[in-house]
Amino acid sequence: MHRRAAALAVPLTALALAVSSCGSIPEEWRTPAFLRMGEEQLDPRLPTVTGEVGEEPEITFPDEELPDEEISGVVATGEGEGELVRADDLLVANVVQYEWTGPGEGEPVEGQSSYETGAPDLVRMNQMPEYITDVLLSQSVGSRAVYVFPPLSEQEVAQAEAQGQQVPEGASVLVVDVMQRFGQGQTVPGEQTTDGGGDLPTVTQEDAAAPVIEIPDTDPPEELEAVPLIEGSGPEVEEGQQFIAQYTGIRWEAEEDGTHEPFDSTWSRGGEPSDFTIAEGAVIDGWVEGIVGQRVGSRLLVVIPGDLAYGETAEEAGGGPAGTLVFVVDLLGAVDNPPPAEPEAAEEPSEEASPEEEADEEEPTGEATDGEE
């Protein structure tokens, strides 16, 4: 499929239909000075977008024919050298989609504004196509980008309809506001006020290295324990939200060689933050009980009994690590999930049918008719 058709899918993460990782810009180039020197004149065919980044934008469509090629640009630049978007970041972005239907005319696509739903998109830069990432790369958090995709060809319309996508009238326009970024190896700020210890595991961590967890020579606690090692000052995590975290998990029970190797860890994946929906059925119960109500910016030691994890015999059943589990979790961020879709309204009852119509519409009886066995 031509990459334009991918722009029909919202959220923005659905644009990764033809994924290819974008190239990295050298670290020494990632400065505001470089951005100013490399700044290009905005294409005059771009719609005019006004309003504060982080609020629902206002858009004015040019009084000219629709473009026959993709155009894009950054129409507002954020601040902060330390908050530049990198090629392997996880972004929190608000996205609004519009249809540009003709000269000076256009409208928002119903239901395709994260400002309306209150649920921003989580965008992994290394899973986005280059025509999306090239615009965002090395821009500051707080920037606003605009993308215009020309009207689809007849073949693209057929392909989009076959995939169940809504086909826009005219050109598609995306306005993307970059609200937050989370980079590889990112941890919560601050010093640990406790390392656990006593009858609980002891946790040490140097800079951005993976945490080291030492299990005491005691039986595990029977109840769930959630201890803030660093107390954050952000909002409390709410059940049903998406949260972004670095984490490491080990079993309380040692392996045959006496070690406690992590069975899962973001650090084994290069320190790339993970995101989860913190809700029953989406993660183990112990995560819901241990994380909901904790503040963003916290580092947690969470000790989870087997009945709130995968069970005491999970390994035998192939369902995950067995017994009591120990996690160290850095709560980097949390955002709302989109509200559940409302069920479609039932069709209005039709007018009373005539006796002849009722006879025609009777359900089959299962009896054979003439010509049937």
JSON list of N, CA and C in Angstrom, two decimals, residues 59-101:
[
{"chain": "A", "resi": 59, "resn": "ILE", "atom": "N", "xyz": [-7.65, 25.34, 12.86]},
{"chain": "A", "resi": 59, "resn": "ILE", "atom": "CA", "xyz": [-7.02, 25.12, 11.56]},
{"chain": "A", "resi": 59, "resn": "ILE", "atom": "C", "xyz": [-7.76, 25.90, 10.47]},
{"chain": "A", "resi": 60, "resn": "THR", "atom": "N", "xyz": [-6.99, 26.50, 9.57]},
{"chain": "A", "resi": 60, "resn": "THR", "atom": "CA", "xyz": [-7.52, 27.21, 8.41]},
{"chain": "A", "resi": 60, "resn": "THR", "atom": "C", "xyz": [-6.91, 26.59, 7.17]},
{"chain": "A", "resi": 61, "resn": "PHE", "atom": "N", "xyz": [-7.77, 26.18, 6.23]},
{"chain": "A", "resi": 61, "resn": "PHE", "atom": "CA", "xyz": [-7.29, 25.51, 5.02]},
{"chain": "A", "resi": 61, "resn": "PHE", "atom": "C", "xyz": [-7.02, 26.53, 3.91]},
{"chain": "A", "resi": 62, "resn": "PRO", "atom": "N", "xyz": [-5.89, 26.38, 3.19]},
{"chain": "A", "resi": 62, "resn": "PRO", "atom": "CA", "xyz": [-5.56, 27.32, 2.12]},
{"chain": "A", "resi": 62, "resn": "PRO", "atom": "C", "xyz": [-6.65, 27.37, 1.05]},
{"chain": "A", "resi": 63, "resn": "ASP", "atom": "N", "xyz": [-6.84, 28.54, 0.49]},
{"chain": "A", "resi": 63, "resn": "ASP", "atom": "CA", "xyz": [-7.84, 28.73, -0.55]},
{"chain": "A", "resi": 63, "resn": "ASP", "atom": "C", "xyz": [-7.22, 28.39, -1.91]},
{"chain": "A", "resi": 64, "resn": "GLU", "atom": "N", "xyz": [-6.85, 27.12, -2.06]},
{"chain": "A", "resi": 64, "resn": "GLU", "atom": "CA", "xyz": [-6.27, 26.65, -3.31]},
{"chain": "A", "resi": 64, "resn": "GLU", "atom": "C", "xyz": [-6.55, 25.17, -3.47]},
{"chain": "A", "resi": 65, "resn": "GLU", "atom": "N", "xyz": [-6.23, 24.64, -4.63]},
{"chain": "A", "resi": 65, "resn": "GLU", "atom": "CA", "xyz": [-6.52, 23.23, -4.90]},
{"chain": "A", "resi": 65, "resn": "GLU", "atom": "C", "xyz": [-5.70, 22.33, -3.98]},
{"chain": "A", "resi": 66, "resn": "LEU", "atom": "N", "xyz": [-6.23, 21.13, -3.76]},
{"chain": "A", "resi": 66, "resn": "LEU", "atom": "CA", "xyz": [-5.56, 20.20, -2.87]},
{"chain": "A", "resi": 66, "resn": "LEU", "atom": "C", "xyz": [-4.21, 19.79, -3.44]},
{"chain": "A", "resi": 67, "resn": "PRO", "atom": "N", "xyz": [-3.20, 19.64, -2.59]},
{"chain": "A", "resi": 67, "resn": "PRO", "atom": "CA", "xyz": [-1.87, 19.24, -3.09]},
{"chain": "A", "resi": 67, "resn": "PRO", "atom": "C", "xyz": [-1.90, 17.81, -3.61]},
{"chain": "A", "resi": 68, "resn": "ASP", "atom": "N", "xyz": [-1.02, 17.55, -4.57]},
{"chain": "A", "resi": 68, "resn": "ASP", "atom": "CA", "xyz": [-0.95, 16.20, -5.14]},
{"chain": "A", "resi": 68, "resn": "ASP", "atom": "C", "xyz": [0.28, 15.45, -4.64]},
{"chain": "A", "resi": 69, "resn": "GLU", "atom": "N", "xyz": [0.87, 15.95, -3.54]},
{"chain": "A", "resi": 69, "resn": "GLU", "atom": "CA", "xyz": [2.02, 15.28, -2.93]},
{"chain": "A", "resi": 69, "resn": "GLU", "atom": "C", "xyz": [1.96, 15.48, -1.43]},
{"chain": "A", "resi": 70, "resn": "GLU", "atom": "N", "xyz": [2.73, 14.67, -0.71]},
{"chain": "A", "resi": 70, "resn": "GLU", "atom": "CA", "xyz": [2.78, 14.80, 0.74]},
{"chain": "A", "resi": 70, "resn": "GLU", "atom": "C", "xyz": [3.61, 16.02, 1.11]},
{"chain": "A", "resi": 71, "resn": "ILE", "atom": "N", "xyz": [3.10, 16.80, 2.08]},
{"chain": "A", "resi": 71, "resn": "ILE", "atom": "CA", "xyz": [3.85, 17.94, 2.59]},
{"chain": "A", "resi": 71, "resn": "ILE", "atom": "C", "xyz": [3.73, 17.92, 4.11]},
{"chain": "A", "resi": 72, "resn": "SER", "atom": "N", "xyz": [4.73, 18.47, 4.79]},
{"chain": "A", "resi": 72, "resn": "SER", "atom": "CA", "xyz": [4.72, 18.46, 6.24]},
{"chain": "A", "resi": 72, "resn": "SER", "atom": "C", "xyz": [5.65, 19.55, 6.74]},
{"chain": "A", "resi": 73, "resn": "GLY", "atom": "N", "xyz": [5.53, 19.86, 8.01]},
{"chain": "A", "resi": 73, "resn": "GLY", "atom": "CA", "xyz": [6.41, 20.84, 8.62]},
{"chain": "A", "resi": 73, "resn": "GLY", "atom": "C", "xyz": [6.09, 21.04, 10.08]},
{"chain": "A", "resi": 74, "resn": "VAL", "atom": "N", "xyz": [7.04, 21.65, 10.80]},
{"chain": "A", "resi": 74, "resn": "VAL", "atom": "CA", "xyz": [6.86, 21.98, 12.21]},
{"chain": "A", "resi": 74, "resn": "VAL", "atom": "C", "xyz": [6.39, 23.42, 12.29]},
{"chain": "A", "resi": 75, "resn": "VAL", "atom": "N", "xyz": [5.18, 23.63, 12.82]},
{"chain": "A", "resi": 75, "resn": "VAL", "atom": "CA", "xyz": [4.58, 24.97, 12.84]},
{"chain": "A", "resi": 75, "resn": "VAL", "atom": "C", "xyz": [4.72, 25.65, 14.19]},
{"chain": "A", "resi": 76, "resn": "ALA", "atom": "N", "xyz": [5.17, 24.91, 15.21]},
{"chain": "A", "resi": 76, "resn": "ALA", "atom": "CA", "xyz": [5.45, 25.50, 16.52]},
{"chain": "A", "resi": 76, "resn": "ALA", "atom": "C", "xyz": [6.57, 24.68, 17.16]},
{"chain": "A", "resi": 77, "resn": "THR", "atom": "N", "xyz": [7.56, 25.36, 17.73]},
{"chain": "A", "resi": 77, "resn": "THR", "atom": "CA", "xyz": [8.72, 24.69, 18.30]},
{"chain": "A", "resi": 77, "resn": "THR", "atom": "C", "xyz": [8.71, 24.81, 19.81]},
{"chain": "A", "resi": 78, "resn": "GLY", "atom": "N", "xyz": [8.91, 23.68, 20.47]},
{"chain": "A", "resi": 78, "resn": "GLY", "atom": "CA", "xyz": [8.96, 23.68, 21.93]},
{"chain": "A", "resi": 78, "resn": "GLY", "atom": "C", "xyz": [10.28, 24.21, 22.44]},
{"chain": "A", "resi": 79, "resn": "GLU", "atom": "N", "xyz": [10.44, 24.16, 23.75]},
{"chain": "A", "resi": 79, "resn": "GLU", "atom": "CA", "xyz": [11.64, 24.68, 24.39]},
{"chain": "A", "resi": 79, "resn": "GLU", "atom": "C", "xyz": [12.35, 23.57, 25.15]},
{"chain": "A", "resi": 80, "resn": "GLY", "atom": "N", "xyz": [13.64, 23.71, 25.30]},
{"chain": "A", "resi": 80, "resn": "GLY", "atom": "CA", "xyz": [14.38, 22.79, 26.15]},
{"chain": "A", "resi": 80, "resn": "GLY", "atom": "C", "xyz": [15.33, 21.90, 25.38]},
{"chain": "A", "resi": 81, "resn": "GLU", "atom": "N", "xyz": [16.64, 22.16, 25.50]},
{"chain": "A", "resi": 81, "resn": "GLU", "atom": "CA", "xyz": [17.65, 21.37, 24.80]},
{"chain": "A", "resi": 81, "resn": "GLU", "atom": "C", "xyz": [17.65, 19.93, 25.28]},
{"chain": "A", "resi": 82, "resn": "GLY", "atom": "N", "xyz": [17.36, 19.70, 26.56]},
{"chain": "A", "resi": 82, "resn": "GLY", "atom": "CA", "xyz": [17.40, 18.35, 27.10]},
{"chain": "A", "resi": 82, "resn": "GLY", "atom": "C", "xyz": [16.18, 17.52, 26.77]},
{"chain": "A", "resi": 83, "resn": "GLU", "atom": "N", "xyz": [15.22, 18.11, 26.05]},
{"chain": "A", "resi": 83, "resn": "GLU", "atom": "CA", "xyz": [13.98, 17.42, 25.75]},
{"chain": "A", "resi": 83, "resn": "GLU", "atom": "C", "xyz": [13.81, 17.23, 24.25]},
{"chain": "A", "resi": 84, "resn": "LEU", "atom": "N", "xyz": [14.90, 17.04, 23.51]},
{"chain": "A", "resi": 84, "resn": "LEU", "atom": "CA", "xyz": [14.81, 16.84, 22.08]},
{"chain": "A", "resi": 84, "resn": "LEU", "atom": "C", "xyz": [14.44, 15.40, 21.75]},
{"chain": "A", "resi": 85, "resn": "VAL", "atom": "N", "xyz": [13.59, 15.24, 20.76]},
{"chain": "A", "resi": 85, "resn": "VAL", "atom": "CA", "xyz": [13.12, 13.91, 20.36]},
{"chain": "A", "resi": 85, "resn": "VAL", "atom": "C", "xyz": [14.24, 13.15, 19.68]},
{"chain": "A", "resi": 86, "resn": "ARG", "atom": "N", "xyz": [14.42, 11.91, 20.12]},
{"chain": "A", "resi": 86, "resn": "ARG", "atom": "CA", "xyz": [15.45, 11.05, 19.55]},
{"chain": "A", "resi": 86, "resn": "ARG", "atom": "C", "xyz": [14.83, 9.87, 18.82]},
{"chain": "A", "resi": 87, "resn": "ALA", "atom": "N", "xyz": [15.65, 9.19, 18.05]},
{"chain": "A", "resi": 87, "resn": "ALA", "atom": "CA", "xyz": [15.16, 8.16, 17.13]},
{"chain": "A", "resi": 87, "resn": "ALA", "atom": "C", "xyz": [14.60, 6.93, 17.83]},
{"chain": "A", "resi": 88, "resn": "ASP", "atom": "N", "xyz": [14.94, 6.73, 19.11]},
{"chain": "A", "resi": 88, "resn": "ASP", "atom": "CA", "xyz": [14.47, 5.54, 19.81]},
{"chain": "A", "resi": 88, "resn": "ASP", "atom": "C", "xyz": [13.54, 5.90, 20.97]},
{"chain": "A", "resi": 89, "resn": "ASP", "atom": "N", "xyz": [12.96, 7.10, 20.95]},
{"chain": "A", "resi": 89, "resn": "ASP", "atom": "CA", "xyz": [12.10, 7.56, 22.03]},
{"chain": "A", "resi": 89, "resn": "ASP", "atom": "C", "xyz": [10.71, 6.94, 21.97]},
{"chain": "A", "resi": 90, "resn": "LEU", "atom": "N", "xyz": [10.06, 6.93, 23.13]},
{"chain": "A", "resi": 90, "resn": "LEU", "atom": "CA", "xyz": [8.63, 6.71, 23.23]},
{"chain": "A", "resi": 90, "resn": "LEU", "atom": "C", "xyz": [8.00, 8.07, 23.53]},
{"chain": "A", "resi": 91, "resn": "LEU", "atom": "N", "xyz": [7.11, 8.52, 22.65]},
{"chain": "A", "resi": 91, "resn": "LEU", "atom": "CA", "xyz": [6.51, 9.84, 22.78]},
{"chain": "A", "resi": 91, "resn": "LEU", "atom": "C", "xyz": [5.06, 9.73, 23.26]},
{"chain": "A", "resi": 92, "resn": "VAL", "atom": "N", "xyz": [4.66, 10.73, 24.03]},
{"chain": "A", "resi": 92, "resn": "VAL", "atom": "CA", "xyz": [3.24, 10.97, 24.30]},
{"chain": "A", "resi": 92, "resn": "VAL", "atom": "C", "xyz": [2.84, 12.13, 23.41]},
{"chain": "A", "resi": 93, "resn": "ALA", "atom": "N", "xyz": [1.87, 11.92, 22.53]},
{"chain": "A", "resi": 93, "resn": "ALA", "atom": "CA", "xyz": [1.49, 12.93, 21.55]},
{"chain": "A", "resi": 93, "resn": "ALA", "atom": "C", "xyz": [-0.03, 13.03, 21.45]},
{"chain": "A", "resi": 94, "resn": "ASN", "atom": "N", "xyz": [-0.51, 14.26, 21.33]},
{"chain": "A", "resi": 94, "resn": "ASN", "atom": "CA", "xyz": [-1.91, 14.48, 21.00]},
{"chain": "A", "resi": 94, "resn": "ASN", "atom": "C", "xyz": [-2.03, 14.60, 19.48]},
{"chain": "A", "resi": 95, "resn": "VAL", "atom": "N", "xyz": [-3.01, 13.92, 18.92]},
{"chain": "A", "resi": 95, "resn": "VAL", "atom": "CA", "xyz": [-3.16, 13.84, 17.47]},
{"chain": "A", "resi": 95, "resn": "VAL", "atom": "C", "xyz": [-4.60, 14.18, 17.09]},
{"chain": "A", "resi": 96, "resn": "VAL", "atom": "N", "xyz": [-4.74, 15.05, 16.09]},
{"chain": "A", "resi": 96, "resn": "VAL", "atom": "CA", "xyz": [-6.05, 15.40, 15.55]},
{"chain": "A", "resi": 96, "resn": "VAL", "atom": "C", "xyz": [-6.01, 15.18, 14.05]},
{"chain": "A", "resi": 97, "resn": "GLN", "atom": "N", "xyz": [-7.07, 14.58, 13.49]},
{"chain": "A", "resi": 97, "resn": "GLN", "atom": "CA", "xyz": [-7.14, 14.32, 12.07]},
{"chain": "A", "resi": 97, "resn": "GLN", "atom": "C", "xyz": [-8.26, 15.17, 11.45]},
{"chain": "A", "resi": 98, "resn": "TYR", "atom": "N", "xyz": [-7.96, 15.69, 10.24]},
{"chain": "A", "resi": 98, "resn": "TYR", "atom": "CA", "xyz": [-8.91, 16.51, 9.50]},
{"chain": "A", "resi": 98, "resn": "TYR", "atom": "C", "xyz": [-9.04, 15.99, 8.08]},
{"chain": "A", "resi": 99, "resn": "GLU", "atom": "N", "xyz": [-10.14, 16.36, 7.43]},
{"chain": "A", "resi": 99, "resn": "GLU", "atom": "CA", "xyz": [-10.32, 16.17, 6.00]},
{"chain": "A", "resi": 99, "resn": "GLU", "atom": "C", "xyz": [-10.29, 17.54, 5.34]},
{"chain": "A", "resi": 100, "resn": "TRP", "atom": "N", "xyz": [-9.39, 17.69, 4.37]},
{"chain": "A", "resi": 100, "resn": "TRP", "atom": "CA", "xyz": [-9.30, 18.92, 3.57]},
{"chain": "A", "resi": 100, "resn": "TRP", "atom": "C", "xyz": [-10.04, 18.63, 2.27]},
{"chain": "A", "resi": 101, "resn": "THR", "atom": "N", "xyz": [-11.25, 19.16, 2.15]},
{"chain": "A", "resi": 101, "resn": "THR", "atom": "CA", "xyz": [-12.16, 18.73, 1.09]},
{"chain": "A", "resi": 101, "resn": "THR", "atom": "C", "xyz": [-12.11, 19.59, -0.16]}
]
